[in-house]
CSV table of N, CA and C in Angstrom, one decimal:
chain,number,residue,atom,x,y,z
A,1144,MET,N,-11.5,-29.3,0.6
A,1144,MET,CA,-10.5,-28.4,1.1
A,1144,MET,C,-11.1,-26.9,1.0
A,1145,PRO,N,-11.0,-26.1,2.1
A,1145,PRO,CA,-11.6,-24.8,2.0
A,1145,PRO,C,-10.9,-23.9,1.0
A,1146,ARG,N,-11.6,-23.1,0.4
A,1146,ARG,CA,-11.1,-22.1,-0.6
A,1146,ARG,C,-10.9,-20.8,0.1
A,1147,HIS,N,-9.7,-20.2,-0.1
A,1147,HIS,CA,-9.4,-18.9,0.5
A,1147,HIS,C,-10.1,-17.8,-0.3
A,1148,ASP,N,-10.7,-16.9,0.4
A,1148,ASP,CA,-11.3,-15.7,-0.3
A,1148,ASP,C,-10.3,-14.6,-0.3
A,1149,TRP,N,-9.7,-14.4,-1.5
A,1149,TRP,CA,-8.7,-13.4,-1.6
A,1149,TRP,C,-9.2,-12.0,-1.6
A,1150,SER,N,-10.5,-11.8,-1.5
A,1150,SER,CA,-11.2,-10.5,-1.4
A,1150,SER,C,-11.5,-10.1,0.1
A,1151,HIS,N,-11.1,-11.0,1.0
A,1151,HIS,CA,-11.3,-10.7,2.4
A,1151,HIS,C,-10.0,-10.2,3.0
A,1152,TYR,N,-10.1,-9.1,3.8
A,1152,TYR,CA,-8.9,-8.5,4.4
A,1152,TYR,C,-9.2,-8.3,5.9
A,1153,ARG,N,-8.1,-8.4,6.6
A,1153,ARG,CA,-8.0,-8.0,8.0
A,1153,ARG,C,-6.8,-7.1,8.1
A,1154,PHE,N,-7.1,-5.9,8.7
A,1154,PHE,CA,-6.0,-4.9,8.9
A,1154,PHE,C,-5.9,-4.6,10.3
A,1155,HIS,N,-4.7,-4.2,10.7
A,1155,HIS,CA,-4.4,-3.8,12.1
A,1155,HIS,C,-3.3,-2.7,12.0
A,1156,SER,N,-3.5,-1.6,12.7
A,1156,SER,CA,-2.5,-0.5,12.8
A,1156,SER,C,-2.5,0.0,14.2
A,1157,VAL,N,-1.4,0.5,14.6
A,1157,VAL,CA,-1.2,1.1,15.9
A,1157,VAL,C,-0.6,2.5,15.7
A,1158,TRP,N,-1.3,3.5,16.2
A,1158,TRP,CA,-0.8,4.9,16.2
A,1158,TRP,C,-0.5,5.4,17.6
A,1159,ASP,N,0.7,5.9,17.8
A,1159,ASP,CA,1.0,6.5,19.1
A,1159,ASP,C,0.9,8.0,18.8
A,1160,LEU,N,0.0,8.7,19.6
A,1160,LEU,CA,-0.4,10.1,19.3
A,1160,LEU,C,-0.1,11.0,20.5
A,1161,PRO,N,0.2,12.3,20.2
A,1161,PRO,CA,0.7,13.2,21.3
A,1161,PRO,C,-0.4,13.9,22.0
A,1162,ALA,N,-1.5,13.2,22.3
A,1162,ALA,CA,-2.7,13.9,23.0
A,1162,ALA,C,-3.3,12.9,23.8
A,1163,PRO,N,-4.1,13.3,24.9
A,1163,PRO,CA,-4.8,12.4,25.7
A,1163,PRO,C,-5.9,11.7,25.0
A,1164,PRO,N,-6.3,10.5,25.5
A,1164,PRO,CA,-7.4,9.7,24.8
A,1164,PRO,C,-8.6,10.5,24.6
A,1165,ALA,N,-9.1,11.4,25.5
A,1165,ALA,CA,-10.3,12.1,25.3
A,1165,ALA,C,-10.2,13.0,24.0
A,1166,ALA,N,-9.1,13.6,23.8
A,1166,ALA,CA,-8.9,14.5,22.7
A,1166,ALA,C,-8.8,13.7,21.4
A,1167,VAL,N,-8.2,12.5,21.4
A,1167,VAL,CA,-8.1,11.7,20.2
A,1167,VAL,C,-9.5,11.1,19.9
A,1168,PHE,N,-10.2,10.7,20.9
A,1168,PHE,CA,-11.6,10.2,20.7
A,1168,PHE,C,-12.4,11.3,20.1
A,1169,ALA,N,-12.3,12.5,20.6
A,1169,ALA,CA,-13.1,13.7,20.1
A,1169,ALA,C,-12.8,13.9,18.6
A,1170,ALA,N,-11.6,13.8,18.2
A,1170,ALA,CA,-11.2,14.0,16.8
A,1170,ALA,C,-11.7,12.8,15.9
A,1171,LEU,N,-11.6,11.6,16.4
A,1171,LEU,CA,-12.0,10.4,15.6
A,1171,LEU,C,-13.5,10.3,15.5
A,1172,GLU,N,-14.2,10.8,16.5
A,1172,GLU,CA,-15.7,10.6,16.4
A,1172,GLU,C,-16.3,11.7,15.4
A,1173,ARG,N,-15.5,12.6,15.0
A,1173,ARG,CA,-16.0,13.7,14.1
A,1173,ARG,C,-15.6,13.3,12.6
A,1174,ALA,N,-16.2,12.2,12.1
A,1174,ALA,CA,-15.8,11.6,10.8
A,1174,ALA,C,-16.0,12.7,9.7
A,1175,GLU,N,-16.9,13.5,9.8
A,1175,GLU,CA,-17.2,14.5,8.7
A,1175,GLU,C,-16.0,15.5,8.6
A,1176,GLU,N,-15.1,15.5,9.6
A,1176,GLU,CA,-13.9,16.4,9.6
A,1176,GLU,C,-12.7,15.6,9.1
A,1177,TYR,N,-12.7,14.3,8.9
A,1177,TYR,CA,-11.6,13.6,8.4
A,1177,TYR,C,-10.9,14.1,7.2
A,1178,PRO,N,-11.7,14.6,6.1
A,1178,PRO,CA,-11.0,15.1,4.9
A,1178,PRO,C,-10.1,16.3,5.2
A,1179,GLY,N,-10.3,17.0,6.3
A,1179,GLY,CA,-9.5,18.1,6.6
A,1179,GLY,C,-8.1,17.7,7.1
A,1180,TRP,N,-7.9,16.5,7.6
A,1180,TRP,CA,-6.6,16.1,8.2
A,1180,TRP,C,-6.1,14.7,7.6
A,1181,TRP,N,-7.0,14.0,7.0
A,1181,TRP,CA,-6.6,12.7,6.5
A,1181,TRP,C,-6.7,12.7,4.9
A,1182,PRO,N,-5.6,12.9,4.3
A,1182,PRO,CA,-5.6,13.2,2.8
A,1182,PRO,C,-6.3,12.1,2.0
A,1183,GLN,N,-6.3,10.9,2.4
A,1183,GLN,CA,-6.9,9.8,1.6
A,1183,GLN,C,-8.4,9.7,1.8
A,1184,VAL,N,-8.9,10.4,2.8
A,1184,VAL,CA,-10.4,10.4,3.0
A,1184,VAL,C,-10.8,11.6,2.2
A,1185,ARG,N,-11.4,11.4,1.0
A,1185,ARG,CA,-11.8,12.4,0.1
A,1185,ARG,C,-13.0,13.2,0.5
A,1186,SER,N,-14.0,12.5,1.1
A,1186,SER,CA,-15.2,13.2,1.5
A,1186,SER,C,-16.0,12.3,2.5
A,1187,VAL,N,-16.7,12.9,3.4
A,1187,VAL,CA,-17.6,12.2,4.3
A,1187,VAL,C,-18.9,13.1,4.3
A,1188,THR,N,-20.0,12.5,3.9
A,1188,THR,CA,-21.2,13.2,3.9
A,1188,THR,C,-22.2,12.5,4.9
A,1189,PRO,N,-22.5,13.2,5.9
A,1189,PRO,CA,-23.5,12.7,6.9
A,1189,PRO,C,-24.8,12.3,6.2
A,1190,LEU,N,-25.4,11.2,6.6
A,1190,LEU,CA,-26.7,10.8,6.1
A,1190,LEU,C,-27.7,11.0,7.2
A,1191,ASP,N,-27.3,10.8,8.5
A,1191,ASP,CA,-28.2,11.0,9.6
A,1191,ASP,C,-27.2,11.1,10.8
A,1192,ALA,N,-27.8,11.0,12.0
A,1192,ALA,CA,-26.9,11.2,13.2
A,1192,ALA,C,-25.9,10.1,13.4
A,1193,THR,N,-26.1,8.9,12.8
A,1193,THR,CA,-25.2,7.8,13.1
A,1193,THR,C,-24.7,7.1,11.8
A,1194,SER,N,-24.8,7.8,10.7
A,1194,SER,CA,-24.3,7.2,9.5
A,1194,SER,C,-23.8,8.2,8.5
A,1195,GLY,N,-23.0,7.8,7.5
A,1195,GLY,CA,-22.5,8.7,6.5
A,1195,GLY,C,-21.9,8.0,5.3
A,1196,LEU,N,-21.8,8.7,4.3
A,1196,LEU,CA,-21.2,8.2,3.0
A,1196,LEU,C,-19.8,8.7,2.9
A,1197,ALA,N,-18.8,7.8,2.9
A,1197,ALA,CA,-17.4,8.1,2.8
A,1197,ALA,C,-16.7,7.7,1.5
A,1198,VAL,N,-15.9,8.5,1.0
A,1198,VAL,CA,-15.1,8.2,-0.2
A,1198,VAL,C,-13.6,8.2,0.1
A,1199,PHE,N,-12.9,7.2,-0.2
A,1199,PHE,CA,-11.5,7.0,0.0
A,1199,PHE,C,-10.7,6.9,-1.3
A,1200,ARG,N,-9.5,7.4,-1.3
A,1200,ARG,CA,-8.6,7.1,-2.4
A,1200,ARG,C,-7.2,7.3,-1.9
A,1201,SER,N,-6.4,6.3,-2.1
A,1201,SER,CA,-5.0,6.4,-1.7
A,1201,SER,C,-4.1,6.5,-2.9
A,1202,PHE,N,-3.0,5.8,-3.1
A,1202,PHE,CA,-2.2,6.1,-4.3
A,1202,PHE,C,-2.6,5.3,-5.5
A,1203,LEU,N,-3.5,4.3,-5.4
A,1203,LEU,CA,-4.0,3.7,-6.6
A,1203,LEU,C,-5.1,4.6,-7.2
A,1204,PRO,N,-5.3,4.5,-8.6
A,1204,PRO,CA,-6.2,5.4,-9.2
A,1204,PRO,C,-7.7,4.9,-9.2
A,1205,TYR,N,-8.2,4.7,-8.0
A,1205,TYR,CA,-9.6,4.3,-7.9
A,1205,TYR,C,-10.1,4.8,-6.5
A,1206,GLU,N,-11.4,5.1,-6.5
A,1206,GLU,CA,-12.0,5.5,-5.2
A,1206,GLU,C,-12.9,4.3,-4.7
A,1207,LEU,N,-13.0,4.2,-3.4
A,1207,LEU,CA,-13.9,3.3,-2.7
A,1207,LEU,C,-14.9,4.1,-2.0
A,1208,THR,N,-16.2,3.8,-2.2
A,1208,THR,CA,-17.3,4.5,-1.5
A,1208,THR,C,-18.0,3.5,-0.6
A,1209,VAL,N,-18.1,3.9,0.7
A,1209,VAL,CA,-18.8,3.1,1.7
A,1209,VAL,C,-19.8,3.9,2.5
A,1210,THR,N,-20.9,3.2,2.9
A,1210,THR,CA,-21.8,3.8,3.9
A,1210,THR,C,-21.3,3.2,5.2
A,1211,ALA,N,-21.0,4.1,6.1
A,1211,ALA,CA,-20.5,3.8,7.4
A,1211,ALA,C,-21.7,4.0,8.4
A,1212,ARG,N,-21.9,3.0,9.3
A,1212,ARG,CA,-23.0,3.2,10.3
A,1212,ARG,C,-22.4,2.9,11.7
A,1213,GLU,N,-22.6,3.8,12.6
A,1213,GLU,CA,-22.1,3.6,13.9
A,1213,GLU,C,-22.7,2.3,14.6
A,1214,ARG,N,-21.7,1.5,15.1
A,1214,ARG,CA,-22.1,0.3,15.9
A,1214,ARG,C,-21.9,0.5,17.4
A,1215,ARG,N,-20.8,1.2,17.7
A,1215,ARG,CA,-20.5,1.4,19.1
A,1215,ARG,C,-19.7,2.7,19.2
A,1216,ARG,N,-20.2,3.5,20.2
A,1216,ARG,CA,-19.5,4.8,20.5
A,1216,ARG,C,-19.4,4.8,22.0
A,1217,ASP,N,-18.3,4.5,22.6
A,1217,ASP,CA,-18.1,4.4,24.0
A,1217,ASP,C,-16.9,5.2,24.5
A,1218,PRO,N,-17.1,6.5,24.8
A,1218,PRO,CA,-16.0,7.3,25.2
A,1218,PRO,C,-15.2,6.7,26.5
A,1219,ALA,N,-16.0,6.2,27.4
A,1219,ALA,CA,-15.4,5.7,28.7
A,1219,ALA,C,-14.4,4.5,28.4
A,1220,ALA,N,-14.8,3.7,27.4
A,1220,ALA,CA,-13.9,2.5,27.1
A,1220,ALA,C,-12.9,2.9,25.9
A,1221,GLY,N,-13.1,4.1,25.3
A,1221,GLY,CA,-12.3,4.5,24.3
A,1221,GLY,C,-12.5,3.7,23.0
A,1222,VAL,N,-13.7,3.3,22.7
A,1222,VAL,CA,-14.0,2.5,21.5
A,1222,VAL,C,-15.0,3.2,20.6
A,1223,LEU,N,-14.6,3.2,19.3
A,1223,LEU,CA,-15.5,3.7,18.2
A,1223,LEU,C,-15.5,2.6,17.2
A,1224,GLU,N,-16.7,2.1,16.8
A,1224,GLU,CA,-16.8,1.0,15.9
A,1224,GLU,C,-17.9,1.4,14.9
A,1225,ILE,N,-17.6,1.0,13.6
A,1225,ILE,CA,-18.6,1.2,12.5
A,1225,ILE,C,-18.8,-0.1,11.7
A,1226,GLY,N,-19.9,-0.2,11.1
A,1226,GLY,CA,-20.2,-1.2,10.1
A,1226,GLY,C,-20.1,-0.5,8.8
A,1227,MET,N,-19.7,-1.2,7.8
A,1227,MET,CA,-19.5,-0.7,6.4
A,1227,MET,C,-20.2,-1.5,5.4
A,1228,SER,N,-20.8,-0.8,4.4
A,1228,SER,CA,-21.4,-1.5,3.3
A,1228,SER,C,-21.1,-0.6,2.0
A,1229,GLY,N,-21.1,-1.3,0.9
A,1229,GLY,CA,-20.8,-0.6,-0.4
A,1229,GLY,C,-19.6,-1.3,-1.0
A,1230,ASP,N,-18.6,-0.5,-1.4
A,1230,ASP,CA,-17.4,-1.2,-2.0
A,1230,ASP,C,-16.7,-2.1,-1.0
A,1231,LEU,N,-16.8,-1.8,0.2
A,1231,LEU,CA,-16.3,-2.6,1.3
A,1231,LEU,C,-17.4,-3.0,2.2
A,1232,GLU,N,-17.4,-4.3,2.6
A,1232,GLU,CA,-18.5,-4.8,3.5
A,1232,GLU,C,-17.8,-5.3,4.7
A,1233,GLY,N,-18.1,-4.8,5.9
A,1233,GLY,CA,-17.5,-5.3,7.1
A,1233,GLY,C,-17.6,-4.3,8.3
A,1234,TRP,N,-16.5,-4.2,9.0
A,1234,TRP,CA,-16.4,-3.3,10.2
A,1234,TRP,C,-15.0,-2.7,10.4
A,1235,ALA,N,-15.0,-1.7,11.1
A,1235,ALA,CA,-13.7,-1.1,11.6
A,1235,ALA,C,-13.9,-0.6,13.0
A,1236,ARG,N,-12.8,-0.6,13.8
A,1236,ARG,CA,-12.9,-0.2,15.2
A,1236,ARG,C,-11.6,0.5,15.6
A,1237,TRP,N,-11.8,1.6,16.3
A,1237,TRP,CA,-10.7,2.2,17.1
A,1237,TRP,C,-10.8,1.9,18.5
A,1238,THR,N,-9.7,1.5,19.2
A,1238,THR,CA,-9.6,1.3,20.6
A,1238,THR,C,-8.5,2.2,21.1
A,1239,LEU,N,-8.8,3.1,22.0
A,1239,LEU,CA,-7.8,4.0,22.5
A,1239,LEU,C,-7.5,3.7,24.0
A,1240,SER,N,-6.2,3.9,24.3
A,1240,SER,CA,-5.7,3.8,25.7
A,1240,SER,C,-4.6,4.8,25.9
A,1241,ALA,N,-4.5,5.2,27.2
A,1241,ALA,CA,-3.5,6.2,27.6
A,1241,ALA,C,-2.1,5.5,27.5
A,1242,ARG,N,-1.2,6.3,27.0
A,1242,ARG,CA,0.2,5.8,26.9
A,1242,ARG,C,1.1,7.0,27.1
A,1243,GLY,N,1.8,7.0,28.3
A,1243,GLY,CA,2.6,8.1,28.6
A,1243,GLY,C,1.8,9.3,28.7
A,1244,GLY,N,2.2,10.4,28.0
A,1244,GLY,CA,1.4,11.6,28.0
A,1244,GLY,C,0.5,11.7,26.8
A,1245,GLY,N,0.4,10.6,26.1
A,1245,GLY,CA,-0.5,10.6,24.9
A,1245,GLY,C,-1.4,9.4,24.8
A,1246,THR,N,-1.6,8.9,23.6
A,1246,THR,CA,-2.6,7.9,23.4
A,1246,THR,C,-2.1,6.8,22.4
A,1247,ARG,N,-2.3,5.6,22.7
A,1247,ARG,CA,-2.1,4.5,21.8
A,1247,ARG,C,-3.5,4.2,21.1
A,1248,ALA,N,-3.6,4.4,19.8
A,1248,ALA,CA,-4.8,4.1,19.1
A,1248,ALA,C,-4.6,2.9,18.3
A,1249,ARG,N,-5.4,1.9,18.6
A,1249,ARG,CA,-5.4,0.6,17.8
A,1249,ARG,C,-6.5,0.6,16.8
A,1250,TYR,N,-6.2,0.3,15.6
A,1250,TYR,CA,-7.2,0.3,14.5
A,1250,TYR,C,-7.3,-1.1,14.0
A,1251,GLU,N,-8.5,-1.7,14.0
A,1251,GLU,CA,-8.7,-3.0,13.4
A,1251,GLU,C,-9.8,-2.9,12.4
A,1252,GLN,N,-9.7,-3.6,11.3
A,1252,GLN,CA,-10.7,-3.6,10.2
A,1252,GLN,C,-10.8,-5.0,9.6
A,1253,GLU,N,-12.0,-5.5,9.4
A,1253,GLU,CA,-12.2,-6.7,8.7
A,1253,GLU,C,-13.3,-6.4,7.6
A,1254,VAL,N,-12.9,-6.6,6.4
A,1254,VAL,CA,-13.8,-6.3,5.3
A,1254,VAL,C,-13.7,-7.3,4.1
A,1255,ASP,N,-14.7,-7.4,3.4
A,1255,ASP,CA,-14.8,-8.1,2.1
A,1255,ASP,C,-14.9,-7.0,1.0
A,1256,VAL,N,-14.0,-7.1,0.0
A,1256,VAL,CA,-14.1,-6.1,-1.1
A,1256,VAL,C,-15.2,-6.5,-2.0
A,1257,ARG,N,-16.1,-5.6,-2.3
A,1257,ARG,CA,-17.2,-5.8,-3.2
A,1257,ARG,C,-17.1,-5.2,-4.6
A,1258,ARG,N,-16.2,-4.3,-4.7
A,1258,ARG,CA,-16.0,-3.6,-6.0
A,1258,ARG,C,-15.5,-4.7,-7.0
A,1259,PRO,N,-16.3,-4.8,-8.2
A,1259,PRO,CA,-16.0,-5.9,-9.1
A,1259,PRO,C,-14.6,-5.9,-9.7
A,1260,LEU,N,-14.0,-4.8,-10.1
A,1260,LEU,CA,-12.6,-4.9,-10.6
A,1260,LEU,C,-11.7,-5.4,-9.5
A,1261,MET,N,-11.8,-4.9,-8.3
A,1261,MET,CA,-10.9,-5.4,-7.3
A,1261,MET,C,-11.1,-6.8,-7.0
A,1262,ARG,N,-12.3,-7.3,-7.1
A,1262,ARG,CA,-12.5,-8.8,-6.9
A,1262,ARG,C,-11.9,-9.6,-8.0
A,1263,ARG,N,-11.9,-9.1,-9.2
A,1263,ARG,CA,-11.3,-9.8,-10.3
A,1263,ARG,C,-9.8,-9.8,-10.2
A,1264,LEU,N,-9.2,-8.8,-9.6
A,1264,LEU,CA,-7.8,-8.7,-9.4
A,1264,LEU,C,-7.3,-9.1,-8.0
A,1265,ALA,N,-8.2,-9.8,-7.3
A,1265,ALA,CA,-8.0,-10.1,-5.9
A,1265,ALA,C,-6.6,-10.8,-5.7
A,1266,LEU,N,-6.3,-11.8,-6.4
A,1266,LEU,CA,-5.1,-12.6,-6.1
A,1266,LEU,C,-3.8,-11.8,-6.6
A,1267,PRO,N,-3.7,-11.4,-7.8
A,1267,PRO,CA,-2.5,-10.7,-8.2
A,1267,PRO,C,-2.4,-9.3,-7.6
A,1268,GLY,N,-3.5,-8.7,-7.3
A,1268,GLY,CA,-3.5,-7.3,-6.7
A,1268,GLY,C,-3.3,-7.2,-5.2
A,1269,ARG,N,-3.5,-8.4,-4.5
A,1269,ARG,CA,-3.5,-8.3,-3.1
A,1269,ARG,C,-2.3,-7.6,-2.4
A,1270,PRO,N,-1.1,-7.8,-2.8
A,1270,PRO,CA,0.0,-7.1,-2.2
A,1270,PRO,C,-0.1,-5.6,-2.4
A,1271,VAL,N,-0.6,-5.2,-3.6
A,1271,VAL,CA,-0.7,-3.8,-3.9
A,1271,VAL,C,-1.9,-3.2,-3.1
A,1272,PHE,N,-3.0,-3.9,-3.0
A,1272,PHE,CA,-4.1,-3.4,-2.2
A,1272,PHE,C,-3.7,-3.2,-0.7
A,1273,ARG,N,-2.9,-4.2,-0.2
A,1273,ARG,CA,-2.5,-4.0,1.2
A,1273,ARG,C,-1.5,-2.8,1.3
A,1274,ALA,N,-0.6,-2.6,0.4
A,1274,ALA,CA,0.3,-1.5,0.4
A,1274,ALA,C,-0.5,-0.2,0.3
A,1275,ASN,N,-1.5,-0.2,-0.5
A,1275,ASN,CA,-2.4,1.0,-0.6
A,1275,ASN,C,-3.1,1.4,0.7
A,1276,HIS,N,-3.5,0.3,1.4
A,1276,HIS,CA,-4.1,0.6,2.7
A,1276,HIS,C,-3.1,1.1,3.7
A,1277,ALA,N,-1.9,0.5,3.7
A,1277,ALA,CA,-0.8,0.9,4.6
A,1277,ALA,C,-0.5,2.4,4.4
A,1278,TRP,N,-0.4,2.8,3.1
A,1278,TRP,CA,-0.1,4.2,2.7
A,1278,TRP,C,-1.2,5.1,3.3
A,1279,MET,N,-2.5,4.7,3.1
A,1279,MET,CA,-3.6,5.5,3.7
A,1279,MET,C,-3.5,5.6,5.2
A,1280,MET,N,-3.2,4.6,5.9
A,1280,MET,CA,-3.1,4.6,7.3
A,1280,MET,C,-1.9,5.5,7.8
A,1281,ARG,N,-0.8,5.5,7.1
A,1281,ARG,CA,0.3,6.4,7.4
A,1281,ARG,C,-0.1,7.8,7.2
A,1282,GLY,N,-0.8,8.1,6.1
A,1282,GLY,CA,-1.3,9.5,5.9
A,1282,GLY,C,-2.2,9.9,7.0
A,1283,GLY,N,-3.1,9.0,7.5
A,1283,GLY,CA,-4.0,9.4,8.6
A,1283,GLY,C,-3.3,9.6,9.9
A,1284,ARG,N,-2.3,8.8,10.2
A,1284,ARG,CA,-1.6,9.0,11.4
A,1284,ARG,C,-0.8,10.3,11.4
A,1285,ARG,N,-0.2,10.6,10.3
A,1285,ARG,CA,0.5,11.9,10.2
A,1285,ARG,C,-0.5,13.1,10.4
A,1286,GLY,N,-1.6,13.0,9.7
A,1286,GLY,CA,-2.6,14.1,9.7
A,1286,GLY,C,-3.2,14.3,11.1
A,1287,LEU,N,-3.5,13.2,11.8
A,1287,LEU,CA,-4.1,13.3,13.1
A,1287,LEU,C,-3.1,13.8,14.1
A,1288,ALA,N,-1.9,13.3,14.0
A,1288,ALA,CA,-0.8,13.8,14.9
A,1288,ALA,C,-0.6,15.3,14.8
A,1289,ALA,N,-0.6,15.8,13.5
A,1289,ALA,CA,-0.5,17.2,13.3
A,1289,ALA,C,-1.7,18.0,13.8
A,1290,LEU,N,-2.9,17.5,13.6
A,1290,LEU,CA,-4.1,18.1,14.1
A,1290,LEU,C,-4.0,18.3,15.6
A,1291,LEU,N,-3.6,17.2,16.3
A,1291,LEU,CA,-3.6,17.2,17.8
A,1291,LEU,C,-2.5,18.0,18.3
A,1292,GLY,N,-1.4,18.2,17.6
A,1292,GLY,CA,-0.3,19.0,18.0
A,1292,GLY,C,0.5,18.4,19.2
A,1293,PRO,N,1.5,19.1,19.7
A,1293,PRO,CA,2.3,18.5,20.8
A,1293,PRO,C,1.5,18.4,22.1
A,1294,VAL,N,2.0,17.5,22.9
A,1294,VAL,CA,1.3,17.3,24.2
A,1294,VAL,C,1.4,18.6,25.1
């Protein structure tokens, strides 16, 4: 019988934003600016033209540090995708599409948690870790919507 890996997560969020896809893409591709509008992104330090070191912290009292490397940057298709290593191992992708006068931004993420304490607490902590991620995504949506302003 296959064993479930409680440290593996798949996340999906949809943000409806008040700006056209090109403006949303421009904001999302500037990861080093995320800490200015996304409260749970504590820092992004560029390592080179296509990678950086990011530190996240939501409502739980711990930080996650990942190295993010660009895998796909396609403005015409509205796709930004990164690979991640460090406390989280996996990938994340934004896919943007026009919706009314604004943009529908779909976020997908598939990761394995590598941080030892989180792995030890994988089963009992899973609902709390998922809630922590949801809190982070709500903060990001509010911050990006405020940055982009009204249509």
